[in-house]
PDB file of C-alpha atoms in Angstrom:
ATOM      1  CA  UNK A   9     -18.889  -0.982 -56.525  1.00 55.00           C
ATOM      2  CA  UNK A  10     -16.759   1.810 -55.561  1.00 50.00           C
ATOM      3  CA  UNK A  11     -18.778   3.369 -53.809  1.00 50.00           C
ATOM      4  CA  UNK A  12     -19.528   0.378 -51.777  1.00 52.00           C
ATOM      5  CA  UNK A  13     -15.762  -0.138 -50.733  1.00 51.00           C
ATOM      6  CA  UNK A  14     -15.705   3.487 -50.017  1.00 48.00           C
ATOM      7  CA  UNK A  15     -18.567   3.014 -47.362  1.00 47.00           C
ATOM      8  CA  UNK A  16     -17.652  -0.039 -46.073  1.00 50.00           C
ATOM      9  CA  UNK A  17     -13.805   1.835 -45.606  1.00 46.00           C
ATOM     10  CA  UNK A  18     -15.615   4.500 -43.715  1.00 46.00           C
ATOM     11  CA  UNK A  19     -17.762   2.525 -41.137  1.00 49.00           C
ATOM     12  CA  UNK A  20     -14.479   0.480 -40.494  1.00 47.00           C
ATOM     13  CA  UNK A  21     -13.026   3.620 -39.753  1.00 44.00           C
ATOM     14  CA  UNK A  22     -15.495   5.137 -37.360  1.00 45.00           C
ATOM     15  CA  UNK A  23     -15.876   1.715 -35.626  1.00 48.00           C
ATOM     16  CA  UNK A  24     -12.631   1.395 -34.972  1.00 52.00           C
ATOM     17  CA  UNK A  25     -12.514   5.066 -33.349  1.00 57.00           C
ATOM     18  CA  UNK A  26     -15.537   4.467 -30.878  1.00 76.00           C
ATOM     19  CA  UNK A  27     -15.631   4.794 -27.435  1.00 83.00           C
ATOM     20  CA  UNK A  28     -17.986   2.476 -25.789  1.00 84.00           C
ATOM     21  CA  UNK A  29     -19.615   3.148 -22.345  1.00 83.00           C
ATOM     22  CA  UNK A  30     -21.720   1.327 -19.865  1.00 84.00           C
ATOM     23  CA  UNK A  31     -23.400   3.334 -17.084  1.00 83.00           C
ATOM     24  CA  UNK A  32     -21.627   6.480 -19.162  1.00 86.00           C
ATOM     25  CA  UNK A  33     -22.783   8.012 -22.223  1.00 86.00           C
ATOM     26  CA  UNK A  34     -19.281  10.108 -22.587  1.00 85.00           C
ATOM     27  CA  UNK A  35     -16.628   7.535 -22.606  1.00 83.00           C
ATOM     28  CA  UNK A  36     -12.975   8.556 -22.421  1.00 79.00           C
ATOM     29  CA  UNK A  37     -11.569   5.636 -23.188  1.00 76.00           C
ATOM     30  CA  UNK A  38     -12.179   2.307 -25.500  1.00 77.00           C
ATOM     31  CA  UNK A  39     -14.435   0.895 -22.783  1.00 79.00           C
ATOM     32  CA  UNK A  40     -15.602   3.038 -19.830  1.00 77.00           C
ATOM     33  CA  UNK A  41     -17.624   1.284 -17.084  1.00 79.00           C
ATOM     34  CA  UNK A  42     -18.944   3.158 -14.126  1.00 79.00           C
ATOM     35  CA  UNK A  43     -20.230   0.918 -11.369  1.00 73.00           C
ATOM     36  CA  UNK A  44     -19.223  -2.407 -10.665  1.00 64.00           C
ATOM     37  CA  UNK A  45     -18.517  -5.255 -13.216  1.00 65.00           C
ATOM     38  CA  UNK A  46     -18.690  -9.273 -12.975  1.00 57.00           C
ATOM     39  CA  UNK A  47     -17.077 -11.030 -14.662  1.00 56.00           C
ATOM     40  CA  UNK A  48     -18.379 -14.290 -15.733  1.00 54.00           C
ATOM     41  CA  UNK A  49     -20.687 -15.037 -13.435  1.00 50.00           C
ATOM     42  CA  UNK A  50     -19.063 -14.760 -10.070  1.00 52.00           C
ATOM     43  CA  UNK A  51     -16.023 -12.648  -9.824  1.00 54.00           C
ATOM     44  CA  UNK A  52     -16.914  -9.039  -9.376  1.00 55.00           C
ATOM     45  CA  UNK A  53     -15.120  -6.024  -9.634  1.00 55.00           C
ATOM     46  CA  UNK A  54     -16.686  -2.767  -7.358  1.00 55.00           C
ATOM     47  CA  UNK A  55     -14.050   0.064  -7.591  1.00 53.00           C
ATOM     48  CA  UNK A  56     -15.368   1.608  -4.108  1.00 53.00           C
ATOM     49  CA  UNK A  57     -14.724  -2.124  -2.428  1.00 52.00           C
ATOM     50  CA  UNK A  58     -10.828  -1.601  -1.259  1.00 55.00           C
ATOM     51  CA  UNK A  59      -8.766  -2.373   1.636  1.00 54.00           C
ATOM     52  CA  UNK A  60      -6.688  -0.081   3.446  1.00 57.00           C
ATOM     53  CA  UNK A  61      -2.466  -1.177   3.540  1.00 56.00           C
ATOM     54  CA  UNK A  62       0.711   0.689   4.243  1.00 54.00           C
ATOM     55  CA  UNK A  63       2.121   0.979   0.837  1.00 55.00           C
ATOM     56  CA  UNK A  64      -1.412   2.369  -0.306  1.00 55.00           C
ATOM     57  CA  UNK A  65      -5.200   1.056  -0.654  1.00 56.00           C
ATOM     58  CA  UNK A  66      -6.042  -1.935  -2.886  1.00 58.00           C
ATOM     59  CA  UNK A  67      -9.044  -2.155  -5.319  1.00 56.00           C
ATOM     60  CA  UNK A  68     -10.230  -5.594  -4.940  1.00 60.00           C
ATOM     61  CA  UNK A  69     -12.694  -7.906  -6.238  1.00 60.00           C
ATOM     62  CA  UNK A  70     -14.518 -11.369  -4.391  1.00 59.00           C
ATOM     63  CA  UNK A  71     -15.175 -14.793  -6.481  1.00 59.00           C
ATOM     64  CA  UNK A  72     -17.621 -16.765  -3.617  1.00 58.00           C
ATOM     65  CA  UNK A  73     -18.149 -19.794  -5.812  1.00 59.00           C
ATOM     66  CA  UNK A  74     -14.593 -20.472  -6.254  1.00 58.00           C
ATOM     67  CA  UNK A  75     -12.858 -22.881  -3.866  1.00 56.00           C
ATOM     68  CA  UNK A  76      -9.756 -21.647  -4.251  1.00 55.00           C
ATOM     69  CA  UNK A  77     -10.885 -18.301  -3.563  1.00 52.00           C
ATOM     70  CA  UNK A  78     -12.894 -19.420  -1.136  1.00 51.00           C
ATOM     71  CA  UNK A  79     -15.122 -15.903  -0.892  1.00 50.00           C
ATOM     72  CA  UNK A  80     -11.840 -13.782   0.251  1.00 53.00           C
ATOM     73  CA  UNK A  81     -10.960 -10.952  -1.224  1.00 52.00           C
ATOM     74  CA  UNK A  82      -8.491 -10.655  -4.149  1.00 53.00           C
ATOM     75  CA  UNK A  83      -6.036  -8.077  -5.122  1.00 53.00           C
ATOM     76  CA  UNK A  84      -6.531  -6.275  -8.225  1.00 48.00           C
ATOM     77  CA  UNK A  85      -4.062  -3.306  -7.838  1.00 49.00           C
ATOM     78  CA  UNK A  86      -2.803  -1.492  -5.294  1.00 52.00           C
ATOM     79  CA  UNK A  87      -2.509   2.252  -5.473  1.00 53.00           C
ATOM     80  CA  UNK A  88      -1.349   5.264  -3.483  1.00 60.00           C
ATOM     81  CA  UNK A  89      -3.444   6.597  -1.130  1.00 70.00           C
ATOM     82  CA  UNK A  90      -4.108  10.558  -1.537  1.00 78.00           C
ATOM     83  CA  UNK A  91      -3.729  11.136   2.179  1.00 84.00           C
ATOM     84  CA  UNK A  92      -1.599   9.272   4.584  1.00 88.00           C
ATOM     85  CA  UNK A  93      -1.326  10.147   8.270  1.00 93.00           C
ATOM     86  CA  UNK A  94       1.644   8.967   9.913  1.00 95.00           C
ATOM     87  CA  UNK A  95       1.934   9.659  13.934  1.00 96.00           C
ATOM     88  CA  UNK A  96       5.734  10.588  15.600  1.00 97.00           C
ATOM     89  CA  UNK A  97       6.806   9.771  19.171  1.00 97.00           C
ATOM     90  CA  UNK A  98      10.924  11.626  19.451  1.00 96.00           C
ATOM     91  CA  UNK A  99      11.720  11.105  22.834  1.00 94.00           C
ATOM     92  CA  UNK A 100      14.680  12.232  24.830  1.00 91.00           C
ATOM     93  CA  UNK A 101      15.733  15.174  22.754  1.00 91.00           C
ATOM     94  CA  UNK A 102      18.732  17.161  24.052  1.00 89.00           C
ATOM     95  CA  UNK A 103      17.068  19.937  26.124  1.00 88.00           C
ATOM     96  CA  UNK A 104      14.308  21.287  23.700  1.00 89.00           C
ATOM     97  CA  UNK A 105      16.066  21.316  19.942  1.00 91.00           C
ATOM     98  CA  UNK A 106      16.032  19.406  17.257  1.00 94.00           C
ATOM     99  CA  UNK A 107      18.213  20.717  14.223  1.00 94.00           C
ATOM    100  CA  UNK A 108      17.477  18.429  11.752  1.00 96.00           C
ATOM    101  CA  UNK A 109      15.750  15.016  11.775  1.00 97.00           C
ATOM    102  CA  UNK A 110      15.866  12.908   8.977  1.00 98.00           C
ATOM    103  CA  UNK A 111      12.036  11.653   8.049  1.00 97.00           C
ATOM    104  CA  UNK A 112      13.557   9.884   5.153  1.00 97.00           C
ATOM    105  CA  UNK A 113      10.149  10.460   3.495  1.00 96.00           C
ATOM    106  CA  UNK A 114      11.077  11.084  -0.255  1.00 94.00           C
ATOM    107  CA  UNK A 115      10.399  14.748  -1.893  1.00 94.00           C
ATOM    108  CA  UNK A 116       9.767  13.328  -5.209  1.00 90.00           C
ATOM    109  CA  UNK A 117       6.839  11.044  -4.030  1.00 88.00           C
ATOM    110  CA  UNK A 118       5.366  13.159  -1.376  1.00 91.00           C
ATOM    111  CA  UNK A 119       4.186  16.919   0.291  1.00 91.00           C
ATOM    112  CA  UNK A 120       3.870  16.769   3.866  1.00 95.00           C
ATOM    113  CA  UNK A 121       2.933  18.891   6.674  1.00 94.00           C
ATOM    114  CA  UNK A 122       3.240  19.017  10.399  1.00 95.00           C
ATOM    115  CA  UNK A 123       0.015  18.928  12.310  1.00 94.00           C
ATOM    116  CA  UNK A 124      -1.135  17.487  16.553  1.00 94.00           C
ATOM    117  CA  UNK A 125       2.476  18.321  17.837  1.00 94.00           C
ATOM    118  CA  UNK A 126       2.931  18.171  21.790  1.00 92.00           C
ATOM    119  CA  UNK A 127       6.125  18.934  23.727  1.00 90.00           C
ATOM    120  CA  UNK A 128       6.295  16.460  27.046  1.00 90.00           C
ATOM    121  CA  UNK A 129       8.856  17.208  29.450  1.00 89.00           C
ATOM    122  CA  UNK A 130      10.830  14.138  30.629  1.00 87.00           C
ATOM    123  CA  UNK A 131       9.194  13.093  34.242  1.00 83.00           C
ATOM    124  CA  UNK A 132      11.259  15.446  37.044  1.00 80.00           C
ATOM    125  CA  UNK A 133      12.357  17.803  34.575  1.00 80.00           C
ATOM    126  CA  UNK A 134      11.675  21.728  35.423  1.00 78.00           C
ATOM    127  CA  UNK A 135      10.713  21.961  31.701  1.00 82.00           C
ATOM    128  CA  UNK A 136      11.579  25.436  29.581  1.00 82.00           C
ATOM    129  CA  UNK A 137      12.159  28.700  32.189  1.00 79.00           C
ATOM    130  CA  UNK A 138      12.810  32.186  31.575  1.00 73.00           C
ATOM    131  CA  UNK A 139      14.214  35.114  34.362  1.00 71.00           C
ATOM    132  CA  UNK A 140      12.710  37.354  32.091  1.00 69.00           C
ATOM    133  CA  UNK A 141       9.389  39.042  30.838  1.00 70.00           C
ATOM    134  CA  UNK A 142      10.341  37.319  27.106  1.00 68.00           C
ATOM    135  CA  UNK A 143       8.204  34.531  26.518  1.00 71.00           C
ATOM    136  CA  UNK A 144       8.381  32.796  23.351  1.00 75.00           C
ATOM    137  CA  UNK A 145       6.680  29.701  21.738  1.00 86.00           C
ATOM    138  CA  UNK A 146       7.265  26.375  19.755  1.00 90.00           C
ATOM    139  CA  UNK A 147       8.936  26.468  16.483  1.00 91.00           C
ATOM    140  CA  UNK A 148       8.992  23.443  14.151  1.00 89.00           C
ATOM    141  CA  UNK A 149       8.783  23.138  10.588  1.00 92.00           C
ATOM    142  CA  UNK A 150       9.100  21.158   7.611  1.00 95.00           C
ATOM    143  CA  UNK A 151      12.621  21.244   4.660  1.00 96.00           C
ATOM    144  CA  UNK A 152      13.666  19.729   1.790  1.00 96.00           C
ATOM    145  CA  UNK A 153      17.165  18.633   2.231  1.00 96.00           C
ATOM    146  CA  UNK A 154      18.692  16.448  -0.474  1.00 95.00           C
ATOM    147  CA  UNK A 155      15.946  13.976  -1.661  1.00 96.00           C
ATOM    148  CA  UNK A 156      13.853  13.648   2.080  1.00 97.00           C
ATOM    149  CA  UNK A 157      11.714  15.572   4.246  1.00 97.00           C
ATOM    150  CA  UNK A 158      13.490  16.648   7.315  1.00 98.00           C
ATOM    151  CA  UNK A 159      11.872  18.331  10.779  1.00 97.00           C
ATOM    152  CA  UNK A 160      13.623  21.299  12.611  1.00 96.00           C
ATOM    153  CA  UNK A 161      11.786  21.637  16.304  1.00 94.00           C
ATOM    154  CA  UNK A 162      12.678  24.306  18.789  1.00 91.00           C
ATOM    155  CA  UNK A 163      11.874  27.135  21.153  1.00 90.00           C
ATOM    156  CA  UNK A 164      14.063  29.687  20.358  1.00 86.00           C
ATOM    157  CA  UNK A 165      13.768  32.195  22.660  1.00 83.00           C
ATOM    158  CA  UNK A 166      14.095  29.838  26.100  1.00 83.00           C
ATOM    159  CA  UNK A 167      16.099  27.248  27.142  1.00 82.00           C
ATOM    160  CA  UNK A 168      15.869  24.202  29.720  1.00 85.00           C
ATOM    161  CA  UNK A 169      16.175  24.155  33.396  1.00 82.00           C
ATOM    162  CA  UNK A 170      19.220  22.261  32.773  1.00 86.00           C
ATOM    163  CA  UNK A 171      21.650  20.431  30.100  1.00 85.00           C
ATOM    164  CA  UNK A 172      19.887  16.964  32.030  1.00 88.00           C
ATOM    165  CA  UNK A 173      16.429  18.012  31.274  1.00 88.00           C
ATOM    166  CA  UNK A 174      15.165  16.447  28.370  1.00 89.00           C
ATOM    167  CA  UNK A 175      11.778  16.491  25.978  1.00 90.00           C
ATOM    168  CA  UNK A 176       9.728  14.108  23.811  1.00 92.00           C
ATOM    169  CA  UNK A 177       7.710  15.537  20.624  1.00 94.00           C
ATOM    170  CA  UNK A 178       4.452  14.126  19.653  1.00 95.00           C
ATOM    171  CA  UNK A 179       3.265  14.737  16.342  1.00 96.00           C
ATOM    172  CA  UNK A 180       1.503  13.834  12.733  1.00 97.00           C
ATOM    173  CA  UNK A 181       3.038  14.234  10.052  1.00 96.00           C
ATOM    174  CA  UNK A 182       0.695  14.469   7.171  1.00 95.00           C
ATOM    175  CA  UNK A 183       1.557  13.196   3.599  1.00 93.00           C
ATOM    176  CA  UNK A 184       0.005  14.329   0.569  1.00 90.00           C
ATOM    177  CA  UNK A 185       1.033  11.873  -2.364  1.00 84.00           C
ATOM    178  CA  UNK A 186       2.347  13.875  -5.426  1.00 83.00           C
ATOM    179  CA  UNK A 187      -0.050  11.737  -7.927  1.00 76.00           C
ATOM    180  CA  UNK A 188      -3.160  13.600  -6.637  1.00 76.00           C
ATOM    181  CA  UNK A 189      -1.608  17.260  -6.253  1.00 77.00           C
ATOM    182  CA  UNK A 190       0.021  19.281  -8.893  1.00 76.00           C
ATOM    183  CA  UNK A 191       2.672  21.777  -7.903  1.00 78.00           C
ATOM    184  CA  UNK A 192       2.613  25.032  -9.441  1.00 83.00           C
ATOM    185  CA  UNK A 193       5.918  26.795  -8.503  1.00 83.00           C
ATOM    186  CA  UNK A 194       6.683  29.551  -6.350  1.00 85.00           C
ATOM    187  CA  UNK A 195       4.520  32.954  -6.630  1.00 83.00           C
ATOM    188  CA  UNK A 196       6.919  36.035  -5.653  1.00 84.00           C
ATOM    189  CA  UNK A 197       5.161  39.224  -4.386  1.00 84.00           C
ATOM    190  CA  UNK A 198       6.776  42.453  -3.450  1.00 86.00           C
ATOM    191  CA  UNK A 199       4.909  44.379  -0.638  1.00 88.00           C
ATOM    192  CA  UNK A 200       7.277  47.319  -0.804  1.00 88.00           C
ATOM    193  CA  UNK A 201       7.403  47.488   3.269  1.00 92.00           C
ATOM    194  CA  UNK A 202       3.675  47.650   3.452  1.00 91.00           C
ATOM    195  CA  UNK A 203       1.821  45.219   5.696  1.00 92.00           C
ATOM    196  CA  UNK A 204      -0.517  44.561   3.245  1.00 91.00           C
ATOM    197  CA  UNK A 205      -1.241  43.703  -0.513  1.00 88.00           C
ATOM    198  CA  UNK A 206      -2.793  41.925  -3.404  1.00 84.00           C
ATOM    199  CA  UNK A 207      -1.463  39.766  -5.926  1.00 79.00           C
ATOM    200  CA  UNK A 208      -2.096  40.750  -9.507  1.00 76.00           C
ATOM    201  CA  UNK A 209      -3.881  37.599 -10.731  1.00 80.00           C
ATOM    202  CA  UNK A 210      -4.192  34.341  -9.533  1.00 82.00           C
ATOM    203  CA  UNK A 211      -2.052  31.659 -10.045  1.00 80.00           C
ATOM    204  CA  UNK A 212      -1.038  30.370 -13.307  1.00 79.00           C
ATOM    205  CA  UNK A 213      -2.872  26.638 -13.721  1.00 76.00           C
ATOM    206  CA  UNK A 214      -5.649  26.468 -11.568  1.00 78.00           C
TER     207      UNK A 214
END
């Protein structure tokens, strides 16, 4: 009799720590599906059927024989998307710098880089001139400053025609959402004054 209890103790156990999969025979959690599910026989679930939206992309699922539903899509759960693009128009910038403007995209959310930028001088302007053999180029880049993203833009080396002359930047700014990446800290390198090197090892964590 013992020994029955003992048994039937065990089983209870081990059933109780299963995993159970469907379309999956190494489940990580209680229930694992991979592929679509119905539920019931109508409303179905397909985690690669989502719709695109500006906070993020939403896993939906469709119930065609209910008329309150109607066949439209419903909204399951809206996530972030890995990758956003967002597109920048600045116009009438004082002759060709911007110091600092303010995305007011949050660092703790998001990584972003700069990416398609244009400089347009104003119509009638006499754009960026030199009297000398010093040509330089476009500078912008992208700073942390309190808890935002923030642009600096410039050409450093010239200046405008004139204080009237004016610019407009065109650019993408790319945003990479923290969920998906993993930030492993800064890796500092001494070169000595050579123009060349190789780190020791490589990073800690990938």
């Amino acid at each position: 009799m013992k020994k029955l209890i003992f048994v039937g103790i065990f089983c209870l156990v081990t059933q109780t720590k299963a995993q159970v999969g469907i379309g999956t025979t190494t489940p990580t959690e209680k229930l694992e599906i991979v592929g679509s599910a119905a539920i019931g026989t109508s409303v179905t679930i397909d985690p690669i059927n989502y719709v695109n939206n500006p906070s993020g992309f939403t896993i939906v699922g469709t119930d065609p024989q209910s008329a309150t539903v109607n066949g439209k899509v419903v909204a399951l759960e809206t996530l972030y998307t890995p990758v956003t693009i967002q597109p920048y128009n600045i116009t009438d910038v004082y002759r060709d710098d911007i110091n600092n403007l303010n995305l007011n995209i949050p660092t703790d959310k998001y990584f972003i880089t700069i990416a398609n930028f244009e400089a347009i001088p104003n119509v009638g302007n006499n754009g960026i001139y030199t009297n000398t053999t010093n040509k330089g180029h476009f500078v912008f880049n992208a700073f942390q400053s309190g808890t935002t993203w923030h642009v600096k833009i410039g050409y450093p080396t010239l200046n405008t025609q004139s204080t009237n002359d004016r610019y407009s930047y065109k650019f993408d700014v790319i945003l990479y959402s923290k969920r998906f990446f993993k930030n492993l800290g800064e890796v500092t390198y001494n070169l000595n004054g050579s123009n060349s090197g190789s780190a020791g090892t490589a990073p800690t964590g990938i």
